[in-house]
GROMACS .gro file of C-alpha atoms in nm:
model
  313
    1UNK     CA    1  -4.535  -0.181  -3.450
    2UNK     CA    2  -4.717   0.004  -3.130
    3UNK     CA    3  -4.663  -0.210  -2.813
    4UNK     CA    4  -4.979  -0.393  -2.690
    5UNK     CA    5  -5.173  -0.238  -2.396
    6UNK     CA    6  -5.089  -0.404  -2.025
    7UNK     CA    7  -4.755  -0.507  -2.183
    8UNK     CA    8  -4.424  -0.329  -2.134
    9UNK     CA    9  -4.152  -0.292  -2.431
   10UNK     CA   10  -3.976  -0.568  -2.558
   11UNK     CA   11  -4.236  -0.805  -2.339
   12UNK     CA   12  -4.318  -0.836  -1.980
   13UNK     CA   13  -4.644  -0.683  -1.816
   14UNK     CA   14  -4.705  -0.323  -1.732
   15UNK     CA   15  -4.835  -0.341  -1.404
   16UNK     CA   16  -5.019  -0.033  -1.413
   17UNK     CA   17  -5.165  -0.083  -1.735
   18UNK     CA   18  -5.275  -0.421  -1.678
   19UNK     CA   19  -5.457  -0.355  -1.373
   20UNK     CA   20  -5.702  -0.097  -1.534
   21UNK     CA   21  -5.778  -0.343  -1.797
   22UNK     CA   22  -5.842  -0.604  -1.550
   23UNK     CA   23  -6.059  -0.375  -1.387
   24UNK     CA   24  -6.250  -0.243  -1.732
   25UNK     CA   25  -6.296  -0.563  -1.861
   26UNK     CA   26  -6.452  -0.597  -1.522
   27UNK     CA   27  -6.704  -0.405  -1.596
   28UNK     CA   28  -6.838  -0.541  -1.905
   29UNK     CA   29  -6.993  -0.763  -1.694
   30UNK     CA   30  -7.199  -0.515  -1.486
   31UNK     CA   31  -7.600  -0.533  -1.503
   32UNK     CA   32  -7.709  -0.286  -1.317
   33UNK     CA   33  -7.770  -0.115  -1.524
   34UNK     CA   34  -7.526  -0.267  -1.787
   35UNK     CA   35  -7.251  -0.041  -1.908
   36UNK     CA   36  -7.200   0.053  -2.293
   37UNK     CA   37  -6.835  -0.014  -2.428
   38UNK     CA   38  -6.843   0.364  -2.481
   39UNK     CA   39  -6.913   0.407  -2.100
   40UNK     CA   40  -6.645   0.185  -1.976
   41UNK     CA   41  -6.394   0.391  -2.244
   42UNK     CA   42  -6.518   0.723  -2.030
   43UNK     CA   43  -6.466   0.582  -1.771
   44UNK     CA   44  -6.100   0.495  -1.836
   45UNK     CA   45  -6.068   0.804  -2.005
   46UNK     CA   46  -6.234   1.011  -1.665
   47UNK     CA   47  -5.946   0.807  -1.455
   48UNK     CA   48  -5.704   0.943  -1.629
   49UNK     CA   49  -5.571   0.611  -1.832
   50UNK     CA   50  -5.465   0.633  -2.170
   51UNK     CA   51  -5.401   0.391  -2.477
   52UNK     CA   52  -5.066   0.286  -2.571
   53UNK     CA   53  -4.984   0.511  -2.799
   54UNK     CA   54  -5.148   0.781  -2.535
   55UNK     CA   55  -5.465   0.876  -2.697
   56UNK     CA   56  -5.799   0.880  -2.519
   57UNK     CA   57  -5.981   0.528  -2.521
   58UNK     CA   58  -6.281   0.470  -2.760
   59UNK     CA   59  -6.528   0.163  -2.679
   60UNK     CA   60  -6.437   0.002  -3.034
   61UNK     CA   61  -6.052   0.056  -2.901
   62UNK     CA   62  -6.092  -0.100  -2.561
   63UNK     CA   63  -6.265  -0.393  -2.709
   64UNK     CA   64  -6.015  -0.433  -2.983
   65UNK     CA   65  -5.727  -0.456  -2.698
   66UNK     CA   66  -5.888  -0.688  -2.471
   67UNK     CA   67  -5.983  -0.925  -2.802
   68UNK     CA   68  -5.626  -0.984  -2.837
   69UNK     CA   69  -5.578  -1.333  -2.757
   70UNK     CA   70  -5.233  -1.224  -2.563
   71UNK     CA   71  -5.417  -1.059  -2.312
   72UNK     CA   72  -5.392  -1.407  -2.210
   73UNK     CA   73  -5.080  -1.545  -2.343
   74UNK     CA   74  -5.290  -1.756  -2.612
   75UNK     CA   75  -5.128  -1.763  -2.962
   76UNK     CA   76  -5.413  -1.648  -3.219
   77UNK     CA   77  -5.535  -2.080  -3.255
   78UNK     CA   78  -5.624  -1.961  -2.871
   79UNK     CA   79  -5.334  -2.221  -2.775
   80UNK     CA   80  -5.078  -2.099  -2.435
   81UNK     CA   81  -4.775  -1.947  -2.540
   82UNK     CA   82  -4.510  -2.120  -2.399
   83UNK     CA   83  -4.295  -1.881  -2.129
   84UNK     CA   84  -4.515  -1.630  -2.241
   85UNK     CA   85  -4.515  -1.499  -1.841
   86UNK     CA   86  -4.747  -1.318  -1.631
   87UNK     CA   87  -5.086  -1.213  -1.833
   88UNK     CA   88  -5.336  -0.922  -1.818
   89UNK     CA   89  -5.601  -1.186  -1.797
   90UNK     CA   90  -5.631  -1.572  -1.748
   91UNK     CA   91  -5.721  -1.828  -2.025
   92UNK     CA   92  -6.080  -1.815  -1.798
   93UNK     CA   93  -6.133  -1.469  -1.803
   94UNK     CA   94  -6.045  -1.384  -2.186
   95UNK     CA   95  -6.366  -1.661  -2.274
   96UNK     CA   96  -6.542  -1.497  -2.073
   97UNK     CA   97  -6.513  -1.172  -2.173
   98UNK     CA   98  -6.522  -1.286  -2.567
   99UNK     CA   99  -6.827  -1.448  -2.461
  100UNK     CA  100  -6.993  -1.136  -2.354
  101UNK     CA  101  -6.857  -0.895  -2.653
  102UNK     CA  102  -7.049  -1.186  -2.868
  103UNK     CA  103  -7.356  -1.128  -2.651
  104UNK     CA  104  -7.335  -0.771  -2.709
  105UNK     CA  105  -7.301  -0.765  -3.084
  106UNK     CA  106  -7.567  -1.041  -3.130
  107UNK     CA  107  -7.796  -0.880  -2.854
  108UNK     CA  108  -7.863  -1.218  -2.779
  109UNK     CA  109  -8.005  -1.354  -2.423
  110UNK     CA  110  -7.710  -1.340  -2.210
  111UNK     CA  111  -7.492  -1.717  -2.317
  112UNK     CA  112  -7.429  -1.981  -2.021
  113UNK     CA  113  -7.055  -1.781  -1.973
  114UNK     CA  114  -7.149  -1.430  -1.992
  115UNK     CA  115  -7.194  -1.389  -1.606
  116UNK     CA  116  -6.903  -1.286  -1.341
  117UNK     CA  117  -6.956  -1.517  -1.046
  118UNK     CA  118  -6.880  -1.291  -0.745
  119UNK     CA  119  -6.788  -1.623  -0.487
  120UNK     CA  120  -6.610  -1.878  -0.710
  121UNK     CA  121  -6.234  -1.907  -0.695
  122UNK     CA  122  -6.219  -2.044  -0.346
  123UNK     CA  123  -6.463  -1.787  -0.160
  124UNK     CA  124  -6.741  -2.036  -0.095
  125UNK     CA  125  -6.811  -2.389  -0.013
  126UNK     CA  126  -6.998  -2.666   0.079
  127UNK     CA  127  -7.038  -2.680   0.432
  128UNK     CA  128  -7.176  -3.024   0.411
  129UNK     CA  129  -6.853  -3.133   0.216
  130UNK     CA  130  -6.605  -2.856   0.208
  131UNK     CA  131  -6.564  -2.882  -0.122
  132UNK     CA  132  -6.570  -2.509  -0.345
  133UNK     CA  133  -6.903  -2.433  -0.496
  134UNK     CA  134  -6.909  -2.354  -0.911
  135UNK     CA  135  -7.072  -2.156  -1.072
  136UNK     CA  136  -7.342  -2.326  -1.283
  137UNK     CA  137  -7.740  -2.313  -1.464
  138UNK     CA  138  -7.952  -2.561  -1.428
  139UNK     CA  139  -8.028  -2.527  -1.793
  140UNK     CA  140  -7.942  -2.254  -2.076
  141UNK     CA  141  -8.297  -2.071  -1.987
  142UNK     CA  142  -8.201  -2.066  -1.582
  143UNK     CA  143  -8.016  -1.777  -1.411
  144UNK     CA  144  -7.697  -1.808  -1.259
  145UNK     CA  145  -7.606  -2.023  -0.961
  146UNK     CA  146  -7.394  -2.219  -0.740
  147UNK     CA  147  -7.366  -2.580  -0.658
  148UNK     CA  148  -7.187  -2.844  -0.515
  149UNK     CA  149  -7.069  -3.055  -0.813
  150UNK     CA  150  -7.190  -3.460  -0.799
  151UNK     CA  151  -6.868  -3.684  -0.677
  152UNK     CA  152  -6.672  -3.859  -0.894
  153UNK     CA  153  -6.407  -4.116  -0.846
  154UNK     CA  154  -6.132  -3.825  -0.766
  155UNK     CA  155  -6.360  -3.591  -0.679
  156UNK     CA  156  -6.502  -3.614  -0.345
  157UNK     CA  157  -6.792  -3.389  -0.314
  158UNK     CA  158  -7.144  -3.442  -0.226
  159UNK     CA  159  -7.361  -3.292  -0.496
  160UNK     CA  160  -7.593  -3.166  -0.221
  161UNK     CA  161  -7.571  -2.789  -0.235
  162UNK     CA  162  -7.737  -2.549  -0.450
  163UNK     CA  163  -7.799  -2.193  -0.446
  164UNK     CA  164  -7.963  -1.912  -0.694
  165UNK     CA  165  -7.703  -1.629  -0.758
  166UNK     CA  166  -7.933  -1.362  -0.717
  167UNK     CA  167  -8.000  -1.474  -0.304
  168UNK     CA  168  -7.658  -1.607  -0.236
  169UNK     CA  169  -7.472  -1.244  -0.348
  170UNK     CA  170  -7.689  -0.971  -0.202
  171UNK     CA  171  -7.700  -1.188   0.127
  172UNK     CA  172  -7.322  -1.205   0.147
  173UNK     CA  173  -7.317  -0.871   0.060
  174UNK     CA  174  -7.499  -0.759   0.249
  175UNK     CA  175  -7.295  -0.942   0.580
  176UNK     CA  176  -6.985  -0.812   0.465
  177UNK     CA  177  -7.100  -0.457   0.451
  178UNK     CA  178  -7.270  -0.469   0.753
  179UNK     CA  179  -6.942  -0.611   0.939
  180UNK     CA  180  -6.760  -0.281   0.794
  181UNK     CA  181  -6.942  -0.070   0.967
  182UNK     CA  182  -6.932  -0.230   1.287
  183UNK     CA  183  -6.645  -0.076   1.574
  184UNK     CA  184  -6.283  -0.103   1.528
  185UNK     CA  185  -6.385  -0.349   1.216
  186UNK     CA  186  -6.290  -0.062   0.942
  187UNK     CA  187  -5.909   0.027   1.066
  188UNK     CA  188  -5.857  -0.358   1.135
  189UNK     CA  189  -5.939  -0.415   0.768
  190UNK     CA  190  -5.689  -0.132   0.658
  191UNK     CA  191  -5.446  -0.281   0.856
  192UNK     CA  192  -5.521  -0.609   0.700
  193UNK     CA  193  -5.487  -0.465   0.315
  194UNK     CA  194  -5.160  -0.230   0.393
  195UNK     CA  195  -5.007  -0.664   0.487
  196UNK     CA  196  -5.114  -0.723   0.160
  197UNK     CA  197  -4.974  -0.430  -0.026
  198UNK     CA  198  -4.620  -0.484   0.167
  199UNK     CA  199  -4.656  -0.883   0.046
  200UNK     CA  200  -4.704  -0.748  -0.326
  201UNK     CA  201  -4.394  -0.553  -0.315
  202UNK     CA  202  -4.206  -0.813  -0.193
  203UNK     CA  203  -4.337  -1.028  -0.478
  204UNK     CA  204  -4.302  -0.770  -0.734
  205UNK     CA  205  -3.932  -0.744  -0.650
  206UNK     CA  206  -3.931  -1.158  -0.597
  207UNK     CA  207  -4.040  -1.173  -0.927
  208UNK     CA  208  -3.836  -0.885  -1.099
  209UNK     CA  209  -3.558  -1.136  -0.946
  210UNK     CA  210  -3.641  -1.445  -1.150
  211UNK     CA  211  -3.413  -1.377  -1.419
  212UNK     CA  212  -3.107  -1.358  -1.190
  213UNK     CA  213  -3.240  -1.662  -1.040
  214UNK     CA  214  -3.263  -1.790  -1.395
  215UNK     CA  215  -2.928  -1.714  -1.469
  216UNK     CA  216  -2.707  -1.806  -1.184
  217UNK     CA  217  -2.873  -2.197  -1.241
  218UNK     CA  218  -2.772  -2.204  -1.588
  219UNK     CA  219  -2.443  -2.122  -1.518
  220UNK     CA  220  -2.453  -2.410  -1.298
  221UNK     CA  221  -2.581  -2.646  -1.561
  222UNK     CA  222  -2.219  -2.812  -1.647
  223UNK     CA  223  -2.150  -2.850  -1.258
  224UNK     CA  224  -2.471  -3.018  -1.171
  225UNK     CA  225  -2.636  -3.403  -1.225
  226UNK     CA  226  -2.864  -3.345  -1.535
  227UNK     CA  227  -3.181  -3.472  -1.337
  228UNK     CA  228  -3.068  -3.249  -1.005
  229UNK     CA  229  -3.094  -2.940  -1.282
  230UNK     CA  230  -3.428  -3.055  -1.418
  231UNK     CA  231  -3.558  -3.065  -1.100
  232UNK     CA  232  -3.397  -2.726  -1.002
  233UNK     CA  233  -3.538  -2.553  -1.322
  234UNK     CA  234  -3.909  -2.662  -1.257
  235UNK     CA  235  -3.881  -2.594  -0.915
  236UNK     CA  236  -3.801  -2.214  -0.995
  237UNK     CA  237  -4.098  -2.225  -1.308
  238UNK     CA  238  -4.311  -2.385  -1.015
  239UNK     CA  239  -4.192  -2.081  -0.746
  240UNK     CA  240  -4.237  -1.829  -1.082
  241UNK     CA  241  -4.604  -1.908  -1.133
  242UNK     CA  242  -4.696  -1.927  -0.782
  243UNK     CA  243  -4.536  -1.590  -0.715
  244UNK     CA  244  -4.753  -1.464  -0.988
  245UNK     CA  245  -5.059  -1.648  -0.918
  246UNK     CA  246  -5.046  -1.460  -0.555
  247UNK     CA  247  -4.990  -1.130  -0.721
  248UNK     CA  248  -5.333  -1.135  -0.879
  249UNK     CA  249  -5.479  -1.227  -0.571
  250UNK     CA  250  -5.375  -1.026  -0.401
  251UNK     CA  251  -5.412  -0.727  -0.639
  252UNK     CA  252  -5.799  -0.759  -0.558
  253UNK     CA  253  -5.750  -0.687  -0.211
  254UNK     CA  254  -5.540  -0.413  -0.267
  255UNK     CA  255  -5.691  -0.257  -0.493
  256UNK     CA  256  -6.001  -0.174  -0.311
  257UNK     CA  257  -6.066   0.163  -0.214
  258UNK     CA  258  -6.178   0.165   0.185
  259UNK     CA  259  -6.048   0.467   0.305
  260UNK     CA  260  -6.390   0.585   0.425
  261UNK     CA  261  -6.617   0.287   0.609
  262UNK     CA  262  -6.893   0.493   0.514
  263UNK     CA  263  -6.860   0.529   0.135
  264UNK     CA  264  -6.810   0.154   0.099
  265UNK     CA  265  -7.215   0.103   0.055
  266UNK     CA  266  -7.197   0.391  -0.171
  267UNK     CA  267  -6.896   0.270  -0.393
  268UNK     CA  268  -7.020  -0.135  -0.382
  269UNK     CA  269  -7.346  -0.047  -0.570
  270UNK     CA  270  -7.099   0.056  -0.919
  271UNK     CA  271  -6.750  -0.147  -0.865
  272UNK     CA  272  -6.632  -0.391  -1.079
  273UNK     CA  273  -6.717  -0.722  -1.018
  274UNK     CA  274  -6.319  -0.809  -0.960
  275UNK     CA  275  -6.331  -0.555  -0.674
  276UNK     CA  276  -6.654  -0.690  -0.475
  277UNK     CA  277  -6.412  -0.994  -0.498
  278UNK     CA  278  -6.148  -0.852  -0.365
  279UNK     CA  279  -6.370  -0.648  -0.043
  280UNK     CA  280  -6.495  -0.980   0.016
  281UNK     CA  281  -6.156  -1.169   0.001
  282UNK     CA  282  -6.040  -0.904   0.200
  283UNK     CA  283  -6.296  -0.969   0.502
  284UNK     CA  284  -6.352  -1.344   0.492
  285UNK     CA  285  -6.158  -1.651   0.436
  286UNK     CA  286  -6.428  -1.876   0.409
  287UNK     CA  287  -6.842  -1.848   0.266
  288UNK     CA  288  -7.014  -2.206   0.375
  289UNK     CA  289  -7.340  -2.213   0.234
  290UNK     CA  290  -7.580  -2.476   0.395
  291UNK     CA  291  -7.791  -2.686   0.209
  292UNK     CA  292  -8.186  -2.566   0.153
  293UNK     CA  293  -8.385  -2.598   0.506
  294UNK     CA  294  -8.719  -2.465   0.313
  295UNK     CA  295  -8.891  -2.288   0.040
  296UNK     CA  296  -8.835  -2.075  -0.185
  297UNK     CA  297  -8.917  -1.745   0.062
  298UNK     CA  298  -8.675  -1.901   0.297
  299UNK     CA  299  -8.449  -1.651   0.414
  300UNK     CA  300  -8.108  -1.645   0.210
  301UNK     CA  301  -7.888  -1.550   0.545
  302UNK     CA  302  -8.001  -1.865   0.755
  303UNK     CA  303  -7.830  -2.068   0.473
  304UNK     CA  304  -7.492  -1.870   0.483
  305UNK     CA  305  -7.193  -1.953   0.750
  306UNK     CA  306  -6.894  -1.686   0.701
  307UNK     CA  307  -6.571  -1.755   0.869
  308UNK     CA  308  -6.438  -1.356   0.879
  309UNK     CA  309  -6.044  -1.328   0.890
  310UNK     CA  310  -5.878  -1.312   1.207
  311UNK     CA  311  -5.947  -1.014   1.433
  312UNK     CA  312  -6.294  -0.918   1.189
  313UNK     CA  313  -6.488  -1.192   1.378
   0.00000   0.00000   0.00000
């Protein structure tokens, strides 16, 4: 049976492999303009990436690979695998991208989970509460946005926030591009991105490591208090998954291609959704968006705050 794309031989990911899918299914999501399967298979195909089995990709191929519910560890009830490991995509990302191959084939208006939020996962906030924004519609007819969520009795957010995708992004954008461009910013940033490629090998080779780790405690097992081995064992699974929950972040920074300042602007207007991400987590730590001082003409940068990583200020 021919191995799975983004997955090595006898299990484990392929690095390589898994980070052009991550970066085609990317681009399923693009709309503007939006991108045929058959396009994104070129496109793989142009970078020089080939199928498991070597062959050139085809758009019904592509889609057929990232359809397979182990793309994110899911069992084919769409349940986790248990110590299934590190995944091409998360849980979140695989409904999201089924959602929009099911758009697609009904050519249906685009459904509530079709769209790629460029400044969830951390990358903007409140700044009336602090707490992250999510992405959400006001109804199923609305365009994308973000808001503050209402509190709850855990939750301790104000509800207060809310902001149209389509004037949040570009304005953002827009900053962040600008800031490249300014003196001394560009070959701080590089700086900034080789840190994070030196971090990833050191995970890479932390994680490579687990299964000595792995080993050496079970052979410990008989010498140890039961309870002082459970709570070894979960403390490695716990070091495990954030090891590999860093590596994908910080695969979007790295893998963004800012050699040239200049051809930024040029290369933002087609990249993947994932790697606007990653530019932007690369540049900022925080987006605060304040809450609405005005109509609907009022201008989108008064109501943005950026905190830009250390030295891009």
């Amino acid at each position: 049976m021919a191995r799975l794309s983004g997955y090595a031989n006898g299990g484990g990911l392929n690095p390589g492999e898994a980070a052009f899918l991550r970066r085609a299914a990317s681009r399923f999501f693009a709309t503007d303009p939006q991108e045929s399967r058959n396009a994104i298979a070129n496109w793989l195909n142009d970078q020089g990436h080939r199928t498991a089995l070597g062959g050139l990709w085809r758009g019904e191929t592509l889609t057929r690979t990232l359809s397979h519910p182990k793309m994110a560890g899911l069992d084919a009830d769409g349940e986790p695998i248990e110590g299934f490991g590190e995944t091409v995509l998360t849980p979140d990302e695989y409904r999201n991208l089924m959602g929009n191959f099911a758009d697609r084939s009904t050519a249906a208006a685009p459904p509530r989970d079709s769209y790629e939020y460029l400044l969830t996962q951390g990358i903007a906030d409140c700044d009336d509460c602090g707490h992250d924004l999510s992405g959400a519609r006001v109804n199923a007819e609305a365009g994308p946005g973000y808001r503050c969520l209402p509190p709850t009795r855990t939750r301790k957010s104000c509800g207060k926030v809310r902001m149209n995708a389509d004037r949040l992004e570009p304005a953002v954008a827009e900053e962040v591009l600008a800031d490249l461009l300014r003196p001394g910013v560009h070959e701080k940033l590089l700086g900034l991105q080789q840190d994070a490629r030196d971090e990833l090998m050191r995970l890479h080779a932390h994680i490579e490591g687990a299964e000595d780790r792995f080993a050496v405690l079970k052979s410990m097992r008989k010498s140890m208090v039961p309870e002082a081995y459970k709570a070894a064992e979960k403390a490695t699974n716990d070091d495990l998954k954030a090891s590999r929950a860093r590596v994908r972040y910080l695969e979007q920074l790295t893998d963004v291609p800012i050699s040239d300042a200049h051809d930024i602007v040029k290369w933002w207007k087609s990249a993947p959704r994932a790697s606007k991400r990653g530019l932007i987590r690369l540049a900022v730590t925080k987006v605060h968006v304040l809450p609405s001082g005005g109509g609907r003409g009022h201008d989108p940068h008064s109501r943005i705050r950026i905190d830009w990583r250390a030295g891009l200020a």
